[in-house]
Structure formats: structure tokens, C-alpha cells
């Protein structure tokens, strides 16, 4: 049985406006609508900020989640510990190789090494410690210059609608469940939509997550409805019953399947029809173990449905964490969450500084 939803005190504008003298007639109605909208906007702003701040307090999880990538890059410290000017070319060649092996990609790896070489030549870097600091700064700048908007954009009125998309096996449904857990922990009223109508187990899996997190769920009861119908029903119910968040699951699909990709466009349209402005976020789940191979998937999904952020999963099981930097640099779309373990709390809000410190301690 689903746990009862929490009541969010700061959602209700009544207490904040109880002391105000209400105008009469239409002015009163307009005043209350504005007050309610302001209250909802404040809630979503605060919710996005709270989830983002969790990344600061969960640095240990992020650090442990990138252990394999960190081990892969430990050679950097070995290279720089005894660095001297005469060894610059050899050290930078080995550093470039380490970045490539960790899936930073050729373009980024070459750019970083060229920057370090220029700074060494100009006398700006005079020790191994300074080179490492410049390396970390380069990576941080790549992440923040193109993917700085890592905070969820939830809009200004209830419900905020988040659409989860991706290929088969990337971890969409699990990621959605873990997102619900985070939202519920912050006091939000969450509704799930079982829009993966192709895979029978997906609905069952999402029902388990709904019970586990105390969320409500909209499902295809007769097992004949199409995904757009399920998602439309969910958004309408979310609006009608005052839910804060509607999380919409979708079927996994290959980015090369034109027909299935077009279905995502239809899903977006029916959600927007049910609630103008929906979905607020379209998050693409990418399997981190595929490394740079994820880039083509990301391009195709973005071209078709307009991705607003990435969820990179399974990064705890791979040494290819450099793909985080590659996907942001290539597409200019921020990473919003990273999966660094199988636990319910292991879907972490992405924080660029914490990421750089995790792979280059």
C-alpha cells in the first residue's frame, strides 16, 4: 500500500496572505491566483535548489562512485610527481593517453594537453602541482561553460512534468524511481506515469517503485492503451488532483528507429495539450558504460525531442567517466544526475566541482 503523501507547508499561500485584506470580486480572485502562482513558483525554486544542494552533502557517494575512473587516472599523479621541464613532451603525451583511455575523447584530450603545453612554455606552470591544478581547472571550465544549468527547471506552477527517455537497458525506470524518492524526501507529492507500454515488466517495476516511495501511479489497466494516452491521463490527473511532480516513463527505443522516435514527439504534444508548457524537463538516460558511444544516441534524441538534461547511469561500474565531460562539451546540454551505485540514494545530483575532485583528488 502506498505511503501517504507528505504535506508541504510552504506550498499553501493561505498563511502568508491571511493578514492581508482581500479585495472584492474579480480583484480578489486575481489576487488569490497570483498568490497561489507565487507560492508554487517559490516551492519549485526551493525544491530544485534543495536537490542541487544535496550534491554538496553527498560528495562521499560521488567520490566512491567514480573510483574506477579515478584509478584509471592515478597515473597522472605518478607522471607529475617527478615532472621537470626536460620531460614535458613525454609527460604530456602520457597524460593525453590517460585522458583518452578514460573516454574524455580526442578533441577534449588534445585541447587540454595543448593548453597545458602553452602554459608551461609561457612559464605559467612551474611544478607538477601547478600542472595538475591547471588540468582540473580546464576540465571544470569545460563543464561549466556549456553545462552550467544542472539544477532542475521545474517551472512556476503545479504540476512540474518530467519526461524520461532513452534506449533499452539504460536504466530509465530505475532512474525515475530514484528521482521519485528524492522528491518525496523533500516533501513533494509525486505522480508516476507508466508510459513504457511495450515492456510488460516496466509497469510492474514502476508499481514497485511507487509503493516503495509512497507515490501515486497512472497505469494502462487494460494493457491496450498507447503511451501518449497514458501520459496525457497522468498529466491531467496531476493537474486535477494537485500533484507537485509528474514523472513520465517512456519505452526504451533505439535512436535509429524513426517510428518509435516520432512517438516521443507525440507524447510531448499530448502532454503540452493537457498542460501548456509541459514537459518542464526532458531527461535522457545514458548508460555510462558505453562511453563515447553514447554521443550519437544523445544527438539523435536531442534532434527529435529536445533534451534538457542528461542522467548518466552505471558510472560506478566503468573507468570511462571522462564521457561526462565529452557529452557536455559536444552537445552543450548539462548533466543533471549521475548514477554511482545501485542504492536508492545513489542517483546523485551532478556537481561539476565535486566530479573533478572525485576523479583528480
Tab-separated table of C-alpha atoms in Angstrom:
chain	number	residue	atom	x	y	z
A	1	UNK	CA	0.000	0.000	0.000
A	2	UNK	CA	1.369	3.379	-0.965
A	3	UNK	CA	2.531	5.564	1.884
A	4	UNK	CA	0.586	8.790	2.382
A	5	UNK	CA	1.940	11.850	0.627
A	6	UNK	CA	3.603	14.495	2.739
A	7	UNK	CA	2.044	17.896	3.152
A	8	UNK	CA	4.397	20.657	2.071
A	9	UNK	CA	3.816	23.633	4.405
A	10	UNK	CA	5.293	26.255	2.095
A	11	UNK	CA	3.073	25.199	-0.808
A	12	UNK	CA	-0.009	26.766	0.696
A	13	UNK	CA	-0.237	30.529	0.326
A	14	UNK	CA	-3.072	30.846	2.852
A	15	UNK	CA	-0.950	31.546	5.911
A	16	UNK	CA	1.224	34.015	4.061
A	17	UNK	CA	-1.777	36.058	2.969
A	18	UNK	CA	-4.076	35.634	5.952
A	19	UNK	CA	-3.155	39.015	7.347
A	20	UNK	CA	-3.836	40.849	4.082
A	21	UNK	CA	-7.190	42.491	3.481
A	22	UNK	CA	-8.660	40.745	0.433
A	23	UNK	CA	-10.120	42.863	-2.381
A	24	UNK	CA	-13.604	42.012	-3.563
A	25	UNK	CA	-14.961	40.319	-6.713
A	26	UNK	CA	-12.625	39.811	-9.629
A	27	UNK	CA	-9.759	41.592	-7.918
A	28	UNK	CA	-9.950	39.096	-5.067
A	29	UNK	CA	-9.879	36.139	-7.451
A	30	UNK	CA	-6.984	37.600	-9.413
A	31	UNK	CA	-5.148	38.348	-6.188
A	32	UNK	CA	-5.535	34.768	-4.979
A	33	UNK	CA	-4.430	33.330	-8.329
A	34	UNK	CA	-1.293	35.452	-8.248
A	35	UNK	CA	-0.646	34.433	-4.651
A	36	UNK	CA	-1.045	30.756	-5.482
A	37	UNK	CA	1.232	31.062	-8.518
A	38	UNK	CA	3.864	32.820	-6.435
A	39	UNK	CA	3.635	30.092	-3.812
A	40	UNK	CA	4.067	27.357	-6.409
A	41	UNK	CA	6.958	29.141	-8.100
A	42	UNK	CA	8.661	29.508	-4.740
A	43	UNK	CA	8.147	25.817	-3.996
A	44	UNK	CA	9.673	24.640	-7.263
A	45	UNK	CA	12.606	27.033	-6.944
A	46	UNK	CA	13.237	25.780	-3.448
A	47	UNK	CA	12.793	22.131	-4.443
A	48	UNK	CA	15.300	22.405	-7.299
A	49	UNK	CA	17.764	24.160	-5.020
A	50	UNK	CA	17.383	21.617	-2.211
A	51	UNK	CA	18.054	18.716	-4.554
A	52	UNK	CA	21.057	20.520	-6.010
A	53	UNK	CA	22.405	21.216	-2.516
A	54	UNK	CA	22.233	17.512	-1.728
A	55	UNK	CA	25.121	17.067	-4.156
A	56	UNK	CA	27.279	19.144	-1.839
A	57	UNK	CA	26.456	16.968	1.173
A	58	UNK	CA	26.763	13.663	-0.714
A	59	UNK	CA	30.292	14.206	-2.014
A	60	UNK	CA	31.424	10.908	-0.487
A	61	UNK	CA	28.948	8.974	-2.640
A	62	UNK	CA	30.152	10.740	-5.763
A	63	UNK	CA	33.769	10.151	-4.770
A	64	UNK	CA	33.279	6.408	-4.265
A	65	UNK	CA	31.122	6.138	-7.394
A	66	UNK	CA	33.969	7.306	-9.626
A	67	UNK	CA	36.601	5.042	-8.045
A	68	UNK	CA	37.343	3.132	-11.279
A	69	UNK	CA	37.821	6.304	-13.299
A	70	UNK	CA	39.985	7.707	-10.505
A	71	UNK	CA	42.150	4.572	-10.524
A	72	UNK	CA	42.496	4.885	-14.284
A	73	UNK	CA	43.712	8.462	-13.896
A	74	UNK	CA	46.011	7.805	-10.935
A	75	UNK	CA	48.866	7.703	-13.439
A	76	UNK	CA	48.535	11.490	-13.648
A	77	UNK	CA	49.920	11.878	-10.131
A	78	UNK	CA	52.747	9.479	-10.954
A	79	UNK	CA	53.601	11.487	-14.049
A	80	UNK	CA	53.537	14.866	-12.334
A	81	UNK	CA	55.236	13.977	-9.050
A	82	UNK	CA	58.701	13.954	-10.592
A	83	UNK	CA	57.983	16.239	-13.523
A	84	UNK	CA	60.737	18.512	-14.788
A	85	UNK	CA	60.888	20.822	-17.770
A	86	UNK	CA	63.040	18.478	-19.827
A	87	UNK	CA	60.382	15.734	-19.574
A	88	UNK	CA	57.480	17.950	-20.655
A	89	UNK	CA	56.750	16.328	-24.029
A	90	UNK	CA	56.876	12.772	-22.663
A	91	UNK	CA	54.738	13.609	-19.633
A	92	UNK	CA	52.115	15.410	-21.709
A	93	UNK	CA	51.962	12.539	-24.209
A	94	UNK	CA	51.343	10.085	-21.363
A	95	UNK	CA	48.774	12.434	-19.834
A	96	UNK	CA	46.968	12.651	-23.165
A	97	UNK	CA	46.851	8.854	-23.351
A	98	UNK	CA	45.391	8.642	-19.830
A	99	UNK	CA	42.623	11.063	-20.759
A	100	UNK	CA	41.823	9.141	-23.942
A	101	UNK	CA	41.642	5.820	-22.082
A	102	UNK	CA	39.143	7.388	-19.666
A	103	UNK	CA	36.951	8.460	-22.600
A	104	UNK	CA	37.473	12.194	-22.492
A	105	UNK	CA	37.584	11.917	-26.265
A	106	UNK	CA	40.268	13.047	-28.738
A	107	UNK	CA	39.056	16.627	-29.134
A	108	UNK	CA	38.945	17.377	-25.414
A	109	UNK	CA	42.144	15.466	-24.612
A	110	UNK	CA	44.108	17.305	-27.306
A	111	UNK	CA	42.668	20.662	-26.253
A	112	UNK	CA	43.571	20.162	-22.596
A	113	UNK	CA	47.104	19.000	-23.345
A	114	UNK	CA	47.690	21.867	-25.787
A	115	UNK	CA	46.550	24.336	-23.128
A	116	UNK	CA	48.933	22.820	-20.563
A	117	UNK	CA	51.797	22.830	-23.057
A	118	UNK	CA	51.257	26.533	-23.830
A	119	UNK	CA	51.102	27.437	-20.135
A	120	UNK	CA	54.291	25.508	-19.400
A	121	UNK	CA	56.054	27.134	-22.341
A	122	UNK	CA	54.946	30.595	-21.167
A	123	UNK	CA	56.313	29.927	-17.695
A	124	UNK	CA	52.889	29.938	-16.017
A	125	UNK	CA	53.252	26.375	-14.715
A	126	UNK	CA	56.468	25.521	-12.897
A	127	UNK	CA	55.647	22.400	-10.905
A	128	UNK	CA	53.713	19.177	-11.111
A	129	UNK	CA	51.204	20.512	-8.574
A	130	UNK	CA	50.557	23.585	-10.728
A	131	UNK	CA	50.060	21.425	-13.830
A	132	UNK	CA	47.528	19.257	-12.017
A	133	UNK	CA	45.664	22.324	-10.743
A	134	UNK	CA	45.535	23.707	-14.300
A	135	UNK	CA	44.322	20.328	-15.607
A	136	UNK	CA	41.450	20.321	-13.098
A	137	UNK	CA	40.633	23.933	-13.934
A	138	UNK	CA	40.458	23.126	-17.669
A	139	UNK	CA	38.005	20.276	-17.077
A	140	UNK	CA	35.881	22.362	-14.728
A	141	UNK	CA	35.699	25.175	-17.291
A	142	UNK	CA	34.595	22.724	-19.992
A	143	UNK	CA	31.765	21.513	-17.767
A	144	UNK	CA	30.604	24.899	-16.527
A	145	UNK	CA	30.904	26.873	-19.764
A	146	UNK	CA	28.467	24.647	-21.661
A	147	UNK	CA	26.611	22.693	-18.997
A	148	UNK	CA	26.237	25.015	-16.039
A	149	UNK	CA	22.430	24.749	-15.675
A	150	UNK	CA	22.483	21.488	-13.733
A	151	UNK	CA	19.608	22.469	-11.454
A	152	UNK	CA	16.212	21.084	-12.448
A	153	UNK	CA	13.967	23.658	-14.123
A	154	UNK	CA	10.524	22.868	-12.743
A	155	UNK	CA	8.589	25.874	-13.917
A	156	UNK	CA	6.247	28.079	-11.931
A	157	UNK	CA	3.065	26.101	-11.403
A	158	UNK	CA	1.861	22.666	-10.380
A	159	UNK	CA	2.448	20.082	-11.565
A	160	UNK	CA	6.000	20.121	-12.894
A	161	UNK	CA	6.270	17.412	-15.559
A	162	UNK	CA	9.487	15.460	-16.160
A	163	UNK	CA	9.759	13.127	-19.148
A	164	UNK	CA	12.355	10.331	-19.056
A	165	UNK	CA	13.634	8.960	-22.383
A	166	UNK	CA	16.415	6.670	-23.608
A	167	UNK	CA	17.371	3.383	-25.223
A	168	UNK	CA	16.612	-0.059	-23.831
A	169	UNK	CA	18.605	-1.110	-20.796
A	170	UNK	CA	19.950	2.318	-19.894
A	171	UNK	CA	18.137	2.462	-16.559
A	172	UNK	CA	15.189	4.779	-17.294
A	173	UNK	CA	12.632	3.206	-14.958
A	174	UNK	CA	15.116	2.786	-12.121
A	175	UNK	CA	16.279	6.388	-12.529
A	176	UNK	CA	12.668	7.567	-12.441
A	177	UNK	CA	12.070	5.640	-9.219
A	178	UNK	CA	15.162	7.139	-7.606
A	179	UNK	CA	14.082	10.621	-8.688
A	180	UNK	CA	10.699	9.997	-7.047
A	181	UNK	CA	12.493	9.008	-3.860
A	182	UNK	CA	14.422	12.289	-3.831
A	183	UNK	CA	11.312	14.373	-4.492
A	184	UNK	CA	9.310	12.577	-1.809
A	185	UNK	CA	12.097	13.134	0.693
A	186	UNK	CA	11.759	16.856	0.070
A	187	UNK	CA	8.026	16.714	0.759
A	188	UNK	CA	6.694	16.752	-2.800
A	189	UNK	CA	3.509	14.974	-3.886
A	190	UNK	CA	4.602	12.711	-6.741
A	191	UNK	CA	2.629	11.011	-9.507
A	192	UNK	CA	4.266	8.425	-11.777
A	193	UNK	CA	3.124	7.623	-15.308
A	194	UNK	CA	3.832	4.138	-16.658
A	195	UNK	CA	4.383	5.207	-20.248
A	196	UNK	CA	6.516	2.190	-21.145
A	197	UNK	CA	3.628	0.269	-22.699
A	198	UNK	CA	5.845	-2.037	-24.781
A	199	UNK	CA	7.564	-3.822	-21.895
A	200	UNK	CA	5.225	-5.655	-19.530
A	201	UNK	CA	7.782	-5.762	-16.735
A	202	UNK	CA	8.261	-1.991	-16.835
A	203	UNK	CA	4.788	-1.324	-15.431
A	204	UNK	CA	5.307	-3.864	-12.657
A	205	UNK	CA	8.707	-2.363	-11.892
A	206	UNK	CA	7.259	1.132	-11.682
A	207	UNK	CA	4.420	-0.045	-9.422
A	208	UNK	CA	7.043	-1.402	-7.033
A	209	UNK	CA	8.822	1.963	-7.077
A	210	UNK	CA	5.519	3.769	-6.466
A	211	UNK	CA	4.857	1.653	-3.385
A	212	UNK	CA	8.430	1.942	-2.216
A	213	UNK	CA	8.459	5.733	-2.433
A	214	UNK	CA	4.859	6.423	-1.411
A	215	UNK	CA	3.982	7.855	-4.810
A	216	UNK	CA	0.797	7.503	-6.834
A	217	UNK	CA	0.842	5.936	-10.308
A	218	UNK	CA	-1.162	6.016	-13.547
A	219	UNK	CA	-1.053	2.724	-15.470
A	220	UNK	CA	-2.598	1.178	-18.554
A	221	UNK	CA	-5.130	-1.039	-16.774
A	222	UNK	CA	-6.401	-2.900	-19.828
A	223	UNK	CA	-2.889	-3.182	-21.337
A	224	UNK	CA	-4.131	-1.820	-24.656
A	225	UNK	CA	-3.577	1.922	-24.337
A	226	UNK	CA	-0.739	3.667	-26.152
A	227	UNK	CA	1.953	5.651	-24.369
A	228	UNK	CA	0.602	9.113	-25.378
A	229	UNK	CA	-2.776	8.232	-23.841
A	230	UNK	CA	-1.231	7.115	-20.538
A	231	UNK	CA	0.960	10.196	-20.277
A	232	UNK	CA	-1.919	12.530	-21.143
A	233	UNK	CA	-4.076	10.940	-18.430
A	234	UNK	CA	-1.259	11.306	-15.914
A	235	UNK	CA	-0.687	14.989	-16.618
A	236	UNK	CA	-4.426	15.704	-16.427
A	237	UNK	CA	-4.700	13.860	-13.131
A	238	UNK	CA	-1.638	15.647	-11.797
A	239	UNK	CA	-3.256	18.973	-12.595
A	240	UNK	CA	-6.700	17.962	-11.297
A	241	UNK	CA	-5.512	16.479	-8.002
A	242	UNK	CA	-2.810	18.998	-7.155
A	243	UNK	CA	0.307	16.873	-7.532
A	244	UNK	CA	3.625	18.699	-7.385
A	245	UNK	CA	5.590	16.434	-9.742
A	246	UNK	CA	4.544	14.110	-12.577
A	247	UNK	CA	7.314	11.696	-13.609
A	248	UNK	CA	6.682	10.180	-17.043
A	249	UNK	CA	8.356	6.930	-18.023
A	250	UNK	CA	8.626	6.028	-21.722
A	251	UNK	CA	9.503	2.902	-23.655
A	252	UNK	CA	13.127	2.255	-24.487
A	253	UNK	CA	13.871	2.727	-28.150
A	254	UNK	CA	16.840	2.667	-30.478
A	255	UNK	CA	17.724	6.142	-31.703
A	256	UNK	CA	17.825	4.705	-35.228
A	257	UNK	CA	14.131	3.647	-35.164
A	258	UNK	CA	12.376	6.586	-36.803
A	259	UNK	CA	8.827	5.437	-35.991
A	260	UNK	CA	9.468	4.984	-32.277
A	261	UNK	CA	11.399	8.245	-32.066
A	262	UNK	CA	8.447	10.061	-33.632
A	263	UNK	CA	6.200	8.601	-30.917
A	264	UNK	CA	8.170	10.676	-28.413
A	265	UNK	CA	7.163	13.795	-30.321
A	266	UNK	CA	3.522	12.737	-29.998
A	267	UNK	CA	3.999	12.133	-26.275
A	268	UNK	CA	5.358	15.638	-25.843
A	269	UNK	CA	2.486	17.145	-27.793
A	270	UNK	CA	-0.255	15.432	-25.773
A	271	UNK	CA	1.390	16.486	-22.509
A	272	UNK	CA	1.595	20.081	-23.711
A	273	UNK	CA	-2.063	19.926	-24.725
A	274	UNK	CA	-3.044	18.658	-21.281
A	275	UNK	CA	-0.874	21.271	-19.560
A	276	UNK	CA	0.648	24.147	-21.552
A	277	UNK	CA	4.393	24.261	-21.008
A	278	UNK	CA	4.735	20.567	-20.213
A	279	UNK	CA	7.078	18.799	-20.026
A	280	UNK	CA	9.313	21.083	-17.981
A	281	UNK	CA	12.270	18.732	-18.359
A	282	UNK	CA	13.106	16.030	-20.904
A	283	UNK	CA	15.882	13.946	-19.368
A	284	UNK	CA	17.827	11.461	-21.491
A	285	UNK	CA	19.191	8.452	-19.608
A	286	UNK	CA	22.561	7.325	-20.964
A	287	UNK	CA	24.466	4.194	-19.945
A	288	UNK	CA	27.885	5.361	-18.774
A	289	UNK	CA	29.494	2.014	-19.581
A	290	UNK	CA	29.059	2.744	-23.304
A	291	UNK	CA	31.474	5.670	-23.035
A	292	UNK	CA	31.780	7.848	-26.115
A	293	UNK	CA	29.329	5.615	-27.990
A	294	UNK	CA	26.565	7.465	-26.152
A	295	UNK	CA	27.213	10.642	-28.125
A	296	UNK	CA	25.338	9.553	-31.243
A	297	UNK	CA	22.360	8.463	-29.145
A	298	UNK	CA	22.348	11.831	-27.438
A	299	UNK	CA	22.485	13.735	-30.740
A	300	UNK	CA	19.573	11.782	-32.237
A	301	UNK	CA	17.333	12.095	-29.191
A	302	UNK	CA	18.101	15.787	-28.896
A	303	UNK	CA	17.293	16.411	-32.557
A	304	UNK	CA	13.926	14.666	-32.243
A	305	UNK	CA	12.612	15.534	-28.812
A	306	UNK	CA	14.784	18.375	-27.455
A	307	UNK	CA	16.751	17.143	-24.464
A	308	UNK	CA	17.090	19.490	-21.477
A	309	UNK	CA	19.462	17.376	-19.406
A	310	UNK	CA	21.243	14.031	-19.060
A	311	UNK	CA	21.138	11.290	-16.464
A	312	UNK	CA	24.328	9.222	-16.785
A	313	UNK	CA	23.943	5.819	-15.145
A	314	UNK	CA	26.230	2.932	-14.124
A	315	UNK	CA	29.281	5.177	-13.771
A	316	UNK	CA	30.370	3.220	-10.702
A	317	UNK	CA	30.961	0.194	-12.933
A	318	UNK	CA	33.203	1.838	-15.508
A	319	UNK	CA	36.548	3.614	-15.795
A	320	UNK	CA	35.164	5.749	-18.628
A	321	UNK	CA	33.958	8.670	-16.516
A	322	UNK	CA	35.509	11.149	-18.934
A	323	UNK	CA	32.413	10.660	-21.077
A	324	UNK	CA	30.669	13.064	-18.680
A	325	UNK	CA	32.860	15.875	-19.995
A	326	UNK	CA	32.571	14.715	-23.609
A	327	UNK	CA	28.778	14.689	-23.731
A	328	UNK	CA	28.529	18.169	-22.207
A	329	UNK	CA	31.194	19.634	-24.482
A	330	UNK	CA	29.794	18.070	-27.653
A	331	UNK	CA	26.133	18.973	-27.141
A	332	UNK	CA	26.102	21.868	-24.680
A	333	UNK	CA	23.440	20.095	-22.601
A	334	UNK	CA	24.015	19.757	-18.853
A	335	UNK	CA	24.343	16.527	-16.917
A	336	UNK	CA	21.733	16.771	-14.154
A	337	UNK	CA	22.156	13.437	-12.383
A	338	UNK	CA	24.723	10.630	-12.294
A	339	UNK	CA	24.151	7.050	-11.206
A	340	UNK	CA	27.016	5.923	-8.963
A	341	UNK	CA	25.578	2.780	-7.364
A	342	UNK	CA	22.564	0.516	-7.025
A	343	UNK	CA	21.182	2.041	-3.817
A	344	UNK	CA	18.071	4.211	-3.791
A	345	UNK	CA	20.176	7.261	-2.869
A	346	UNK	CA	22.856	6.589	-5.482
A	347	UNK	CA	21.330	8.762	-8.199
A	348	UNK	CA	23.274	11.889	-7.377
A	349	UNK	CA	22.644	15.480	-8.487
A	350	UNK	CA	25.606	16.354	-10.665
A	351	UNK	CA	28.068	18.883	-9.324
A	352	UNK	CA	30.962	19.806	-11.598
A	353	UNK	CA	33.411	20.723	-8.827
A	354	UNK	CA	32.694	17.538	-6.874
A	355	UNK	CA	33.111	15.498	-10.062
A	356	UNK	CA	36.536	16.987	-10.826
A	357	UNK	CA	37.667	16.394	-7.245
A	358	UNK	CA	36.376	12.809	-7.431
A	359	UNK	CA	38.454	11.885	-10.477
A	360	UNK	CA	41.506	14.032	-9.600
A	361	UNK	CA	41.738	14.093	-5.770
